[in-house]
Amino acid sequence: MARQRRKRGSEPTLKFSKINLWFALGGLATIALGYYLLGQGSITLAPVLLVLGYAVLLPAAIIL
């Protein structure tokens, strides 16, 4: 089998836009608020915010 050569300029690059930045900042703020509320004793809202930040917003910042 013949090897295919890649051109120099055809290397894949990650392109982060403003929407990625906003999702990342929103995820970090949500996680920080979740930990703050967890320290205050909130057993309902804090876990919801932490799951939202870790499982939804941060992956969305990477994927989108």
PDB file of N, CA, C and O in Angstrom:
ATOM      1  N   MET A   1       0.835  -1.183   0.000  1.00  0.00           N
ATOM      2  CA  MET A   1       0.000   0.000   0.000  1.00  0.00           C
ATOM      3  C   MET A   1       0.875   1.240   0.000  1.00  0.00           C
ATOM      4  O   MET A   1       1.877   1.299   0.696  1.00  0.00           O
ATOM      5  N   ALA A   2       0.461   2.169  -0.747  1.00  0.00           N
ATOM      6  CA  ALA A   2       1.219   3.401  -0.850  1.00  0.00           C
ATOM      7  C   ALA A   2       0.862   4.326   0.312  1.00  0.00           C
ATOM      8  O   ALA A   2      -0.282   4.402   0.735  1.00  0.00           O
ATOM      9  N   ARG A   3       1.858   4.972   0.808  1.00  0.00           N
ATOM     10  CA  ARG A   3       1.614   5.947   1.886  1.00  0.00           C
ATOM     11  C   ARG A   3       1.124   7.253   1.295  1.00  0.00           C
ATOM     12  O   ARG A   3       1.622   7.724   0.274  1.00  0.00           O
ATOM     13  N   GLN A   4       0.164   7.837   1.987  1.00  0.00           N
ATOM     14  CA  GLN A   4      -0.318   9.146   1.552  1.00  0.00           C
ATOM     15  C   GLN A   4       0.411  10.208   2.358  1.00  0.00           C
ATOM     16  O   GLN A   4       0.507  10.118   3.572  1.00  0.00           O
ATOM     17  N   ARG A   5       0.897  11.170   1.663  1.00  0.00           N
ATOM     18  CA  ARG A   5       1.613  12.246   2.339  1.00  0.00           C
ATOM     19  C   ARG A   5       0.665  13.400   2.606  1.00  0.00           C
ATOM     20  O   ARG A   5      -0.159  13.747   1.780  1.00  0.00           O
ATOM     21  N   ARG A   6       0.817  13.952   3.765  1.00  0.00           N
ATOM     22  CA  ARG A   6       0.015  15.114   4.126  1.00  0.00           C
ATOM     23  C   ARG A   6       0.730  16.382   3.705  1.00  0.00           C
ATOM     24  O   ARG A   6       1.949  16.493   3.807  1.00  0.00           O
ATOM     25  N   LYS A   7      -0.051  17.307   3.263  1.00  0.00           N
ATOM     26  CA  LYS A   7       0.526  18.610   2.960  1.00  0.00           C
ATOM     27  C   LYS A   7       0.801  19.335   4.258  1.00  0.00           C
ATOM     28  O   LYS A   7       0.177  19.091   5.280  1.00  0.00           O
ATOM     29  N   ARG A   8       1.702  20.249   4.219  1.00  0.00           N
ATOM     30  CA  ARG A   8       2.073  20.967   5.426  1.00  0.00           C
ATOM     31  C   ARG A   8       0.926  21.758   6.027  1.00  0.00           C
ATOM     32  O   ARG A   8       0.755  21.818   7.219  1.00  0.00           O
ATOM     33  N   GLY A   9       0.112  22.351   5.220  1.00  0.00           N
ATOM     34  CA  GLY A   9      -0.953  23.207   5.716  1.00  0.00           C
ATOM     35  C   GLY A   9      -2.244  22.478   6.034  1.00  0.00           C
ATOM     36  O   GLY A   9      -3.185  23.081   6.490  1.00  0.00           O
ATOM     37  N   SER A  10      -2.298  21.172   5.844  1.00  0.00           N
ATOM     38  CA  SER A  10      -3.549  20.454   6.053  1.00  0.00           C
ATOM     39  C   SER A  10      -3.647  19.786   7.419  1.00  0.00           C
ATOM     40  O   SER A  10      -4.455  18.906   7.617  1.00  0.00           O
ATOM     41  N   GLU A  11      -2.820  20.165   8.372  1.00  0.00           N
ATOM     42  CA  GLU A  11      -2.869  19.585   9.699  1.00  0.00           C
ATOM     43  C   GLU A  11      -4.093  20.120  10.439  1.00  0.00           C
ATOM     44  O   GLU A  11      -4.393  21.317  10.372  1.00  0.00           O
ATOM     45  N   PRO A  12      -4.822  19.250  11.122  1.00  0.00           N
ATOM     46  CA  PRO A  12      -6.012  19.722  11.839  1.00  0.00           C
ATOM     47  C   PRO A  12      -5.617  20.614  13.017  1.00  0.00           C
ATOM     48  O   PRO A  12      -4.640  20.352  13.716  1.00  0.00           O
ATOM     49  N   THR A  13      -6.379  21.644  13.210  1.00  0.00           N
ATOM     50  CA  THR A  13      -6.134  22.556  14.314  1.00  0.00           C
ATOM     51  C   THR A  13      -7.429  22.738  15.092  1.00  0.00           C
ATOM     52  O   THR A  13      -8.519  22.596  14.552  1.00  0.00           O
ATOM     53  N   LEU A  14      -7.296  23.048  16.354  1.00  0.00           N
ATOM     54  CA  LEU A  14      -8.457  23.348  17.179  1.00  0.00           C
ATOM     55  C   LEU A  14      -8.774  24.829  17.041  1.00  0.00           C
ATOM     56  O   LEU A  14      -7.894  25.674  17.181  1.00  0.00           O
ATOM     57  N   LYS A  15     -10.011  25.108  16.763  1.00  0.00           N
ATOM     58  CA  LYS A  15     -10.417  26.495  16.634  1.00  0.00           C
ATOM     59  C   LYS A  15     -11.458  26.806  17.706  1.00  0.00           C
ATOM     60  O   LYS A  15     -12.567  26.283  17.676  1.00  0.00           O
ATOM     61  N   PHE A  16     -11.072  27.597  18.665  1.00  0.00           N
ATOM     62  CA  PHE A  16     -11.988  27.994  19.726  1.00  0.00           C
ATOM     63  C   PHE A  16     -12.537  29.368  19.403  1.00  0.00           C
ATOM     64  O   PHE A  16     -11.810  30.297  19.100  1.00  0.00           O
ATOM     65  N   SER A  17     -13.847  29.478  19.493  1.00  0.00           N
ATOM     66  CA  SER A  17     -14.493  30.750  19.191  1.00  0.00           C
ATOM     67  C   SER A  17     -15.017  31.363  20.485  1.00  0.00           C
ATOM     68  O   SER A  17     -14.780  30.855  21.581  1.00  0.00           O
ATOM     69  N   LYS A  18     -15.750  32.438  20.336  1.00  0.00           N
ATOM     70  CA  LYS A  18     -16.302  33.112  21.516  1.00  0.00           C
ATOM     71  C   LYS A  18     -17.326  32.247  22.228  1.00  0.00           C
ATOM     72  O   LYS A  18     -17.441  32.300  23.452  1.00  0.00           O
ATOM     73  N   ILE A  19     -18.072  31.437  21.478  1.00  0.00           N
ATOM     74  CA  ILE A  19     -19.077  30.584  22.109  1.00  0.00           C
ATOM     75  C   ILE A  19     -18.413  29.546  23.006  1.00  0.00           C
ATOM     76  O   ILE A  19     -18.920  29.230  24.081  1.00  0.00           O
ATOM     77  N   ASN A  20     -17.239  29.037  22.603  1.00  0.00           N
ATOM     78  CA  ASN A  20     -16.499  28.104  23.452  1.00  0.00           C
ATOM     79  C   ASN A  20     -16.053  28.785  24.743  1.00  0.00           C
ATOM     80  O   ASN A  20     -16.132  28.193  25.817  1.00  0.00           O
ATOM     81  N   LEU A  21     -15.597  30.010  24.607  1.00  0.00           N
ATOM     82  CA  LEU A  21     -15.164  30.760  25.777  1.00  0.00           C
ATOM     83  C   LEU A  21     -16.312  30.997  26.738  1.00  0.00           C
ATOM     84  O   LEU A  21     -16.167  30.836  27.950  1.00  0.00           O
ATOM     85  N   TRP A  22     -17.478  31.364  26.222  1.00  0.00           N
ATOM     86  CA  TRP A  22     -18.631  31.624  27.084  1.00  0.00           C
ATOM     87  C   TRP A  22     -19.113  30.361  27.779  1.00  0.00           C
ATOM     88  O   TRP A  22     -19.491  30.394  28.953  1.00  0.00           O
ATOM     89  N   PHE A  23     -19.108  29.232  27.079  1.00  0.00           N
ATOM     90  CA  PHE A  23     -19.489  27.980  27.720  1.00  0.00           C
ATOM     91  C   PHE A  23     -18.482  27.597  28.809  1.00  0.00           C
ATOM     92  O   PHE A  23     -18.865  27.122  29.880  1.00  0.00           O
ATOM     93  N   ALA A  24     -17.200  27.802  28.555  1.00  0.00           N
ATOM     94  CA  ALA A  24     -16.179  27.476  29.547  1.00  0.00           C
ATOM     95  C   ALA A  24     -16.291  28.376  30.778  1.00  0.00           C
ATOM     96  O   ALA A  24     -16.234  27.894  31.917  1.00  0.00           O
ATOM     97  N   LEU A  25     -16.471  29.660  30.558  1.00  0.00           N
ATOM     98  CA  LEU A  25     -16.620  30.573  31.688  1.00  0.00           C
ATOM     99  C   LEU A  25     -17.895  30.297  32.472  1.00  0.00           C
ATOM    100  O   LEU A  25     -17.905  30.357  33.707  1.00  0.00           O
ATOM    101  N   GLY A  26     -18.976  29.999  31.758  1.00  0.00           N
ATOM    102  CA  GLY A  26     -20.226  29.650  32.430  1.00  0.00           C
ATOM    103  C   GLY A  26     -20.090  28.367  33.230  1.00  0.00           C
ATOM    104  O   GLY A  26     -20.621  28.266  34.344  1.00  0.00           O
ATOM    105  N   GLY A  27     -19.376  27.395  32.674  1.00  0.00           N
ATOM    106  CA  GLY A  27     -19.152  26.152  33.397  1.00  0.00           C
ATOM    107  C   GLY A  27     -18.320  26.359  34.647  1.00  0.00           C
ATOM    108  O   GLY A  27     -18.632  25.819  35.716  1.00  0.00           O
ATOM    109  N   LEU A  28     -17.269  27.161  34.548  1.00  0.00           N
ATOM    110  CA  LEU A  28     -16.434  27.428  35.725  1.00  0.00           C
ATOM    111  C   LEU A  28     -17.185  28.212  36.789  1.00  0.00           C
ATOM    112  O   LEU A  28     -17.049  27.942  37.986  1.00  0.00           O
ATOM    113  N   ALA A  29     -17.995  29.169  36.372  1.00  0.00           N
ATOM    114  CA  ALA A  29     -18.792  29.937  37.329  1.00  0.00           C
ATOM    115  C   ALA A  29     -19.839  29.053  37.995  1.00  0.00           C
ATOM    116  O   ALA A  29     -20.083  29.160  39.207  1.00  0.00           O
ATOM    117  N   THR A  30     -20.454  28.167  37.219  1.00  0.00           N
ATOM    118  CA  THR A  30     -21.451  27.251  37.773  1.00  0.00           C
ATOM    119  C   THR A  30     -20.815  26.294  38.774  1.00  0.00           C
ATOM    120  O   THR A  30     -21.374  26.034  39.843  1.00  0.00           O
ATOM    121  N   ILE A  31     -19.634  25.800  38.458  1.00  0.00           N
ATOM    122  CA  ILE A  31     -18.931  24.896  39.369  1.00  0.00           C
ATOM    123  C   ILE A  31     -18.529  25.633  40.648  1.00  0.00           C
ATOM    124  O   ILE A  31     -18.689  25.113  41.757  1.00  0.00           O
ATOM    125  N   ALA A  32     -18.027  26.846  40.503  1.00  0.00           N
ATOM    126  CA  ALA A  32     -17.638  27.630  41.689  1.00  0.00           C
ATOM    127  C   ALA A  32     -18.845  27.912  42.575  1.00  0.00           C
ATOM    128  O   ALA A  32     -18.769  27.783  43.807  1.00  0.00           O
ATOM    129  N   LEU A  33     -19.967  28.277  41.972  1.00  0.00           N
ATOM    130  CA  LEU A  33     -21.184  28.527  42.744  1.00  0.00           C
ATOM    131  C   LEU A  33     -21.673  27.241  43.407  1.00  0.00           C
ATOM    132  O   LEU A  33     -22.133  27.261  44.557  1.00  0.00           O
ATOM    133  N   GLY A  34     -21.552  26.122  42.713  1.00  0.00           N
ATOM    134  CA  GLY A  34     -21.952  24.844  43.282  1.00  0.00           C
ATOM    135  C   GLY A  34     -21.128  24.481  44.506  1.00  0.00           C
ATOM    136  O   GLY A  34     -21.669  24.031  45.520  1.00  0.00           O
ATOM    137  N   TYR A  35     -19.816  24.684  44.434  1.00  0.00           N
ATOM    138  CA  TYR A  35     -18.974  24.398  45.596  1.00  0.00           C
ATOM    139  C   TYR A  35     -19.238  25.370  46.737  1.00  0.00           C
ATOM    140  O   TYR A  35     -19.198  24.987  47.907  1.00  0.00           O
ATOM    141  N   TYR A  36     -19.512  26.609  46.414  1.00  0.00           N
ATOM    142  CA  TYR A  36     -19.845  27.585  47.461  1.00  0.00           C
ATOM    143  C   TYR A  36     -21.129  27.170  48.183  1.00  0.00           C
ATOM    144  O   TYR A  36     -21.182  27.169  49.412  1.00  0.00           O
ATOM    145  N   LEU A  37     -22.156  26.812  47.414  1.00  0.00           N
ATOM    146  CA  LEU A  37     -23.407  26.390  48.025  1.00  0.00           C
ATOM    147  C   LEU A  37     -23.258  25.079  48.788  1.00  0.00           C
ATOM    148  O   LEU A  37     -23.919  24.867  49.804  1.00  0.00           O
ATOM    149  N   LEU A  38     -22.366  24.210  48.322  1.00  0.00           N
ATOM    150  CA  LEU A  38     -22.104  22.963  49.027  1.00  0.00           C
ATOM    151  C   LEU A  38     -21.477  23.246  50.397  1.00  0.00           C
ATOM    152  O   LEU A  38     -21.801  22.597  51.378  1.00  0.00           O
ATOM    153  N   GLY A  39     -20.624  24.246  50.442  1.00  0.00           N
ATOM    154  CA  GLY A  39     -20.026  24.646  51.707  1.00  0.00           C
ATOM    155  C   GLY A  39     -21.026  25.283  52.646  1.00  0.00           C
ATOM    156  O   GLY A  39     -20.871  25.227  53.869  1.00  0.00           O
ATOM    157  N   GLN A  40     -22.072  25.886  52.100  1.00  0.00           N
ATOM    158  CA  GLN A  40     -23.108  26.507  52.919  1.00  0.00           C
ATOM    159  C   GLN A  40     -24.140  25.499  53.417  1.00  0.00           C
ATOM    160  O   GLN A  40     -24.988  25.843  54.222  1.00  0.00           O
ATOM    161  N   GLY A  41     -24.097  24.282  52.887  1.00  0.00           N
ATOM    162  CA  GLY A  41     -24.995  23.243  53.366  1.00  0.00           C
ATOM    163  C   GLY A  41     -26.171  22.951  52.448  1.00  0.00           C
ATOM    164  O   GLY A  41     -27.065  22.213  52.821  1.00  0.00           O
ATOM    165  N   SER A  42     -26.170  23.510  51.260  1.00  0.00           N
ATOM    166  CA  SER A  42     -27.248  23.231  50.308  1.00  0.00           C
ATOM    167  C   SER A  42     -27.074  21.829  49.739  1.00  0.00           C
ATOM    168  O   SER A  42     -26.074  21.542  49.094  1.00  0.00           O
ATOM    169  N   ILE A  43     -28.066  20.967  49.982  1.00  0.00           N
ATOM    170  CA  ILE A  43     -27.951  19.593  49.489  1.00  0.00           C
ATOM    171  C   ILE A  43     -28.824  19.347  48.266  1.00  0.00           C
ATOM    172  O   ILE A  43     -28.896  18.228  47.786  1.00  0.00           O
ATOM    173  N   THR A  44     -29.491  20.383  47.782  1.00  0.00           N
ATOM    174  CA  THR A  44     -30.315  20.205  46.588  1.00  0.00           C
ATOM    175  C   THR A  44     -29.760  20.974  45.392  1.00  0.00           C
ATOM    176  O   THR A  44     -29.574  20.396  44.325  1.00  0.00           O
ATOM    177  N   LEU A  45     -29.503  22.228  45.558  1.00  0.00           N
ATOM    178  CA  LEU A  45     -29.063  23.047  44.432  1.00  0.00           C
ATOM    179  C   LEU A  45     -27.589  22.831  44.089  1.00  0.00           C
ATOM    180  O   LEU A  45     -27.219  22.840  42.915  1.00  0.00           O
ATOM    181  N   ALA A  46     -26.753  22.624  45.088  1.00  0.00           N
ATOM    182  CA  ALA A  46     -25.315  22.478  44.845  1.00  0.00           C
ATOM    183  C   ALA A  46     -24.983  21.290  43.943  1.00  0.00           C
ATOM    184  O   ALA A  46     -24.248  21.457  42.963  1.00  0.00           O
ATOM    185  N   PRO A  47     -25.507  20.093  44.201  1.00  0.00           N
ATOM    186  CA  PRO A  47     -25.187  18.982  43.290  1.00  0.00           C
ATOM    187  C   PRO A  47     -25.717  19.192  41.876  1.00  0.00           C
ATOM    188  O   PRO A  47     -25.074  18.783  40.907  1.00  0.00           O
ATOM    189  N   VAL A  48     -26.865  19.836  41.756  1.00  0.00           N
ATOM    190  CA  VAL A  48     -27.412  20.108  40.425  1.00  0.00           C
ATOM    191  C   VAL A  48     -26.487  21.035  39.659  1.00  0.00           C
ATOM    192  O   VAL A  48     -26.201  20.814  38.475  1.00  0.00           O
ATOM    193  N   LEU A  49     -25.981  22.063  40.307  1.00  0.00           N
ATOM    194  CA  LEU A  49     -25.060  22.997  39.652  1.00  0.00           C
ATOM    195  C   LEU A  49     -23.747  22.323  39.297  1.00  0.00           C
ATOM    196  O   LEU A  49     -23.179  22.576  38.226  1.00  0.00           O
ATOM    197  N   LEU A  50     -23.250  21.461  40.167  1.00  0.00           N
ATOM    198  CA  LEU A  50     -21.994  20.778  39.884  1.00  0.00           C
ATOM    199  C   LEU A  50     -22.136  19.815  38.711  1.00  0.00           C
ATOM    200  O   LEU A  50     -21.256  19.764  37.841  1.00  0.00           O
ATOM    201  N   VAL A  51     -23.217  19.079  38.658  1.00  0.00           N
ATOM    202  CA  VAL A  51     -23.432  18.177  37.523  1.00  0.00           C
ATOM    203  C   VAL A  51     -23.614  18.974  36.242  1.00  0.00           C
ATOM    204  O   VAL A  51     -23.075  18.618  35.189  1.00  0.00           O
ATOM    205  N   LEU A  52     -24.352  20.064  36.308  1.00  0.00           N
ATOM    206  CA  LEU A  52     -24.547  20.923  35.140  1.00  0.00           C
ATOM    207  C   LEU A  52     -23.216  21.470  34.632  1.00  0.00           C
ATOM    208  O   LEU A  52     -22.945  21.473  33.422  1.00  0.00           O
ATOM    209  N   GLY A  53     -22.362  21.896  35.540  1.00  0.00           N
ATOM    210  CA  GLY A  53     -21.071  22.442  35.142  1.00  0.00           C
ATOM    211  C   GLY A  53     -20.134  21.405  34.568  1.00  0.00           C
ATOM    212  O   GLY A  53     -19.534  21.602  33.508  1.00  0.00           O
ATOM    213  N   TYR A  54     -19.998  20.266  35.286  1.00  0.00           N
ATOM    214  CA  TYR A  54     -19.047  19.240  34.868  1.00  0.00           C
ATOM    215  C   TYR A  54     -19.535  18.403  33.687  1.00  0.00           C
ATOM    216  O   TYR A  54     -18.736  18.014  32.840  1.00  0.00           O
ATOM    217  N   ALA A  55     -20.812  18.083  33.648  1.00  0.00           N
ATOM    218  CA  ALA A  55     -21.303  17.130  32.645  1.00  0.00           C
ATOM    219  C   ALA A  55     -21.927  17.785  31.422  1.00  0.00           C
ATOM    220  O   ALA A  55     -22.104  17.129  30.402  1.00  0.00           O
ATOM    221  N   VAL A  56     -22.254  19.081  31.516  1.00  0.00           N
ATOM    222  CA  VAL A  56     -22.925  19.732  30.385  1.00  0.00           C
ATOM    223  C   VAL A  56     -22.098  20.895  29.828  1.00  0.00           C
ATOM    224  O   VAL A  56     -21.750  20.915  28.648  1.00  0.00           O
ATOM    225  N   LEU A  57     -21.787  21.863  30.665  1.00  0.00           N
ATOM    226  CA  LEU A  57     -21.182  23.106  30.162  1.00  0.00           C
ATOM    227  C   LEU A  57     -19.716  22.946  29.737  1.00  0.00           C
ATOM    228  O   LEU A  57     -19.332  23.443  28.670  1.00  0.00           O
ATOM    229  N   LEU A  58     -18.899  22.295  30.544  1.00  0.00           N
ATOM    230  CA  LEU A  58     -17.495  22.134  30.155  1.00  0.00           C
ATOM    231  C   LEU A  58     -17.325  21.234  28.928  1.00  0.00           C
ATOM    232  O   LEU A  58     -16.539  21.571  28.037  1.00  0.00           O
ATOM    233  N   PRO A  59     -18.028  20.101  28.840  1.00  0.00           N
ATOM    234  CA  PRO A  59     -17.924  19.337  27.585  1.00  0.00           C
ATOM    235  C   PRO A  59     -18.460  20.105  26.375  1.00  0.00           C
ATOM    236  O   PRO A  59     -17.926  19.981  25.283  1.00  0.00           O
ATOM    237  N   ALA A  60     -19.491  20.912  26.582  1.00  0.00           N
ATOM    238  CA  ALA A  60     -20.014  21.719  25.480  1.00  0.00           C
ATOM    239  C   ALA A  60     -18.976  22.732  25.024  1.00  0.00           C
ATOM    240  O   ALA A  60     -18.867  23.035  23.824  1.00  0.00           O
ATOM    241  N   ALA A  61     -18.192  23.258  25.957  1.00  0.00           N
ATOM    242  CA  ALA A  61     -17.140  24.210  25.596  1.00  0.00           C
ATOM    243  C   ALA A  61     -16.059  23.550  24.759  1.00  0.00           C
ATOM    244  O   ALA A  61     -15.450  24.182  23.896  1.00  0.00           O
ATOM    245  N   ILE A  62     -15.824  22.259  24.974  1.00  0.00           N
ATOM    246  CA  ILE A  62     -14.798  21.547  24.213  1.00  0.00           C
ATOM    247  C   ILE A  62     -15.337  21.096  22.860  1.00  0.00           C
ATOM    248  O   ILE A  62     -14.649  21.193  21.849  1.00  0.00           O
ATOM    249  N   ILE A  63     -16.560  20.602  22.854  1.00  0.00           N
ATOM    250  CA  ILE A  63     -17.122  20.003  21.645  1.00  0.00           C
ATOM    251  C   ILE A  63     -17.569  21.047  20.617  1.00  0.00           C
ATOM    252  O   ILE A  63     -17.344  20.879  19.420  1.00  0.00           O
ATOM    253  N   LEU A  64     -18.244  22.095  21.070  1.00  0.00           N
ATOM    254  CA  LEU A  64     -18.804  23.072  20.123  1.00  0.00           C
ATOM    255  C   LEU A  64     -17.746  23.899  19.441  1.00  0.00           C
ATOM    256  O   LEU A  64     -16.719  24.128  19.776  1.00  0.00           O
TER     257      LEU A  64
END
